[in-house]
Coordinates of C-alpha atoms and ligand atoms in Angstrom, one line a residue:
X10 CA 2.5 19.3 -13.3
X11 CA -0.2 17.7 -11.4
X12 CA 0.6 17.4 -7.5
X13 CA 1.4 14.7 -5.9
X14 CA 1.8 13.3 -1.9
X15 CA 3.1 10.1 -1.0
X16 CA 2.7 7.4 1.6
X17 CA 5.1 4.8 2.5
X18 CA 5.8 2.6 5.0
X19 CA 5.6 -0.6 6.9
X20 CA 2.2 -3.0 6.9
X21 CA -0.6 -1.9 8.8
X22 CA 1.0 1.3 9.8
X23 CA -2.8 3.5 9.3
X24 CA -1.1 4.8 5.7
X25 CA -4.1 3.6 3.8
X26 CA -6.5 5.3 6.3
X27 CA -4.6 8.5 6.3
X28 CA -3.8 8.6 2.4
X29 CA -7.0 8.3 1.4
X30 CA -8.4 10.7 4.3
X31 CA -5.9 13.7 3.0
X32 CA -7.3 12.5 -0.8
X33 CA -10.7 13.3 0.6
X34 CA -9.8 16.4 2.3
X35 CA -8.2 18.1 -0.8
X36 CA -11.0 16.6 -3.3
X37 CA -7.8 14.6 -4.9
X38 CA -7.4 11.2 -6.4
X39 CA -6.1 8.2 -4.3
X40 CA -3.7 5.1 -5.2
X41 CA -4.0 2.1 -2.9
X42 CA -0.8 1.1 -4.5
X43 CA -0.7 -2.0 -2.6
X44 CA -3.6 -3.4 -3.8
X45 CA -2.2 -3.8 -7.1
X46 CA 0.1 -6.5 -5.6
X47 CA -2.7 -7.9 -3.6
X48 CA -5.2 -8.4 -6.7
X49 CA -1.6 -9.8 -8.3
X50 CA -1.5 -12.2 -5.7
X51 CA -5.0 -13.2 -5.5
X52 CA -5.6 -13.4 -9.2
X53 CA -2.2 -16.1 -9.5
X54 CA -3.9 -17.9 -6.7
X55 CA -7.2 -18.4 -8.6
X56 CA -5.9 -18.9 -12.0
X57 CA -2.9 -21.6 -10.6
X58 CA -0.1 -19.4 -11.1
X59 CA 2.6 -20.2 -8.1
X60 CA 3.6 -16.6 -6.1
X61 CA 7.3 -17.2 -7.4
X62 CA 6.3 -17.8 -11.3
X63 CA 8.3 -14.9 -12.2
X64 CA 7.3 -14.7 -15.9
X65 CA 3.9 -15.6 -15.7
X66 CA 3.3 -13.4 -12.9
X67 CA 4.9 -10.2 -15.3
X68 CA 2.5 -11.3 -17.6
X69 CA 0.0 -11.3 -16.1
X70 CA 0.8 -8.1 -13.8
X71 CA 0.8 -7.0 -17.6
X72 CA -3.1 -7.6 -18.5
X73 CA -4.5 -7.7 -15.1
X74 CA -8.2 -7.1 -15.8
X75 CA -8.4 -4.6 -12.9
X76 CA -11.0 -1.4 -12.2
X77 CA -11.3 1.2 -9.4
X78 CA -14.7 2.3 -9.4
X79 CA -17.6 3.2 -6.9
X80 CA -15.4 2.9 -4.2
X81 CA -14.4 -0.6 -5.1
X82 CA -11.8 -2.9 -6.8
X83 CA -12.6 -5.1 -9.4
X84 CA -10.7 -8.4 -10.8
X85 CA -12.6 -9.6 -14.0
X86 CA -15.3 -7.7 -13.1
X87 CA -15.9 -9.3 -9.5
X88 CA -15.8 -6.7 -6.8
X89 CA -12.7 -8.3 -5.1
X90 CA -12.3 -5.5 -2.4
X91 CA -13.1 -8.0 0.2
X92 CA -10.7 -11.0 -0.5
X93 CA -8.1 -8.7 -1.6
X94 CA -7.4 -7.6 2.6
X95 CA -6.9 -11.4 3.5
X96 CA -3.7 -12.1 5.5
X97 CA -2.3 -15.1 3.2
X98 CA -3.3 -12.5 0.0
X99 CA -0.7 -9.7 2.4
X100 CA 1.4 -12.4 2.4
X101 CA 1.1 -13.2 -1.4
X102 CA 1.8 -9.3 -2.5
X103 CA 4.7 -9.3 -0.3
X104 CA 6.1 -12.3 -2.3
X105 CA 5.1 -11.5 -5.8
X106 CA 6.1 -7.6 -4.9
X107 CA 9.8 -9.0 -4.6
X108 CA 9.8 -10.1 -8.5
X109 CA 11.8 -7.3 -10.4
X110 CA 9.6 -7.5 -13.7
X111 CA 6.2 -7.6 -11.6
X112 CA 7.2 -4.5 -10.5
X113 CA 8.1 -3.0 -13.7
X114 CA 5.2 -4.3 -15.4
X115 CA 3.1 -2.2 -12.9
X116 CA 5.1 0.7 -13.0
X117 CA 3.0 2.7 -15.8
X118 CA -0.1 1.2 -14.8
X119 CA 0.5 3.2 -11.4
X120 CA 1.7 6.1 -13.1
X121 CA -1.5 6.4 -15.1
X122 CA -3.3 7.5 -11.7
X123 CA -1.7 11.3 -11.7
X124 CA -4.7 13.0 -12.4
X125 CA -5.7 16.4 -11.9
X126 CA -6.1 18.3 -9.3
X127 CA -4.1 15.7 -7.5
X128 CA -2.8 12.4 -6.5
X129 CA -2.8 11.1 -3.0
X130 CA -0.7 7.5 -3.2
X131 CA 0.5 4.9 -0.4
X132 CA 2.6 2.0 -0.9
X133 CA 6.6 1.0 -0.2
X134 CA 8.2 2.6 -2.9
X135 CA 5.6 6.0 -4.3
X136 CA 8.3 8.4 -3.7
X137 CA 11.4 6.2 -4.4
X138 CA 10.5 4.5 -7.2
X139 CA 6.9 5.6 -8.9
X140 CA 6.7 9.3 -8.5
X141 CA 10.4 10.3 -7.0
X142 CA 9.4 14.0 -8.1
X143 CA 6.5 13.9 -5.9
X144 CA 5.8 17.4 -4.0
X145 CA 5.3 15.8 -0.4
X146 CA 7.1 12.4 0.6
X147 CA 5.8 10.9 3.5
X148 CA 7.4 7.6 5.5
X149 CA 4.5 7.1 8.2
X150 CA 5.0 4.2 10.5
X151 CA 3.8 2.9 14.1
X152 CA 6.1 0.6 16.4
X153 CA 5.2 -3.2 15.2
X154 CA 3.3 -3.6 18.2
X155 CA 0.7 -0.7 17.9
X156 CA 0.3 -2.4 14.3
X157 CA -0.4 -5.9 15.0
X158 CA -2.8 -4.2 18.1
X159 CA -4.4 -2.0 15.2
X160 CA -4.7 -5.3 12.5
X161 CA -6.0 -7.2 15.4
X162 CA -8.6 -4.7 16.4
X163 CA -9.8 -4.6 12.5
X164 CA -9.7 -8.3 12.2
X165 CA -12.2 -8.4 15.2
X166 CA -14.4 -5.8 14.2
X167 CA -15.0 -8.0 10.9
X168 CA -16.0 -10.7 13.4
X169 CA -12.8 -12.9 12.5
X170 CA -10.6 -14.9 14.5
X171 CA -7.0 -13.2 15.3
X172 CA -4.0 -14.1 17.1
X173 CA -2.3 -11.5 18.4
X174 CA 1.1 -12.5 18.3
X175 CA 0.5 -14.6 15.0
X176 CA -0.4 -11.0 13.4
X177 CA 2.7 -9.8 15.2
X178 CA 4.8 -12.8 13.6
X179 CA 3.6 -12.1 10.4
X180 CA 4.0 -8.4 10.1
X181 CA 7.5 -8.4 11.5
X182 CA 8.2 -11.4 8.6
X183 CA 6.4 -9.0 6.0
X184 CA 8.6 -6.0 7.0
X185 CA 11.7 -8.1 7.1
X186 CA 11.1 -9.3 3.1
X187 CA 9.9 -6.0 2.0
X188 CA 12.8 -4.7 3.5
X189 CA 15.6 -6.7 2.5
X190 CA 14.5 -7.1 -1.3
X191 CA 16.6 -6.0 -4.0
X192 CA 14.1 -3.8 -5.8
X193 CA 12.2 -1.0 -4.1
X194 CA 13.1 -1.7 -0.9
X195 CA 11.0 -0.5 1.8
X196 CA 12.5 2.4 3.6
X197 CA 12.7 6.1 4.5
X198 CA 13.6 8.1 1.5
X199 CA 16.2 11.4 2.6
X200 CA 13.5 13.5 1.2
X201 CA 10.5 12.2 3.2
X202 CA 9.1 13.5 6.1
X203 CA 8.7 11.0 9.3
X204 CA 5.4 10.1 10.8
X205 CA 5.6 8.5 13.4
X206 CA 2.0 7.3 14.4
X207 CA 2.3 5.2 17.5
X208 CA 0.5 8.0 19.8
X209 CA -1.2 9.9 17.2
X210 CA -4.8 9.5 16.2
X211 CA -5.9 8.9 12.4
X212 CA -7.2 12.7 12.8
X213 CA -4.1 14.1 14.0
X214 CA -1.7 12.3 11.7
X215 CA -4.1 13.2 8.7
X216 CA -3.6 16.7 9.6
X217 CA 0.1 16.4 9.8
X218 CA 0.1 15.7 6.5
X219 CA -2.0 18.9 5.4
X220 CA -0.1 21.0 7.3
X221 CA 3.3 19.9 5.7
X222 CA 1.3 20.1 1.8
X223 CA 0.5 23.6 2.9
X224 CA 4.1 24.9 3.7
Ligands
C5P305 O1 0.2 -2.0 1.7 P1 -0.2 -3.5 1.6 O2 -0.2 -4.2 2.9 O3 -1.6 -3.6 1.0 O4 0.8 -4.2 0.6 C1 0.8 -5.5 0.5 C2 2.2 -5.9 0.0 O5 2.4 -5.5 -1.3 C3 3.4 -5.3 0.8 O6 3.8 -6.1 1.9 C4 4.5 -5.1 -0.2 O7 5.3 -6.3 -0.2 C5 3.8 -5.0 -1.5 N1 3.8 -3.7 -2.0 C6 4.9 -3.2 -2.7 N2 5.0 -2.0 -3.2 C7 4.0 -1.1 -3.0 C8 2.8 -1.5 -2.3 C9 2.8 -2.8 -1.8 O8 5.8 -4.0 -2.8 N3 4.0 0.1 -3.6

């Protein structure tokens, strides 16, 4: 069977970075599994479907009209990698993620991504949920304030305005609901190694990872 590591944890804990870092160091595929949810969320909010919608959101989680391609994610065939990383569009996936049949109308579509040689994922629930016979689980997280200091930092090296403890405010918030949903709630599994990233560097904790897929 084709090999597969997983990323989990909290919002802007650096698992996107490092996920698709290890994907590049072992020539493997990578899952931003959380953007699914974010293109969800932006796509309702363009085509007037409300974040709570639950059967028109499965629906359209169903046909989303979605591509990965030249480093890129495309909604109807606009390259939506930009507006997908808003905030209020977090924000959005965090709510529509909540809806039991948007997440099982994604399941397969997430799925489909175990290619060979590999598959490098990242999300809240890759090795709980999508691929619980994955051959490394990760659960890499940061304490919420070196997050909100890492979103910040991104937020002002795109030349936006960012409020600190607003960030803080809202990742806590996002945590809390990802946390305490019914479905695929975020958390440790008891088969995934913990990575704690407060004092590490993206370099380090990519390495981490390869060291633990080599044992
Ligand atoms: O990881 P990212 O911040 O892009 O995810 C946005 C939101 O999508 C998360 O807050 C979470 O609620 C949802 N999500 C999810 N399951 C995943 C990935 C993301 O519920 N596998």
């Amino acid at each position: 069977t084709v090999p597969v590591i997983t990323i989990d944890g909290p919002s802007a804990s650096g698992k996107g970075t490092v996920a698709a870092q290890v994907a590049a160091r072992l020539a493997f595929h990578y899952l931003d599994s959380g953007s699914l949810y974010r293109l969800l969320a932006l796509h309702a909010r363009r085509s007037g479907i409300a974040w709570d919608d639950e059967p028109a959101l499965a629906e359209a989680a169903a046909g989303l009209p979605v591509e990965f391609s030249d480093g890129a994610v495309w909604l109807e065939g606009n390259d939506a990698s930009q507006d997908i990383r808003a905030e209020e569009i977090g924000i959005g996936a965090s709510k529509v993620g909540a809806l039991p049949t948007v997440r099982a109308a994604l399941l397969q579509r997430q799925r489909d991504f175990r290619e060979s040689p590999g598959l490098v994922t990242d999300g809240r629930d890759m090795g709980s949920v999508v691929f619980p016979d994955a051959m490394l689980k990760i659960f890499l997280t940061a304490s919420a304030e070196e997050r909100a200091s890492r979103r910040h930092k991104q937020l002002i090296g795109k030349g936006e305005s960012a409020n600190l403890a607003q960030i803080m405010q809202d990742i806590i918030d996002r945590d809390a609901r990802d946390a305490a949903r019914p479905v695929a709630p975020l958390r440790q599994e008891p088969d995934a190694f913990l990575l704690d990233t407060t004092e590490l560097t993206i370099d380090q904790a990519v390495d981490k990872v390869l060291v633990w897929f080599e044992e």
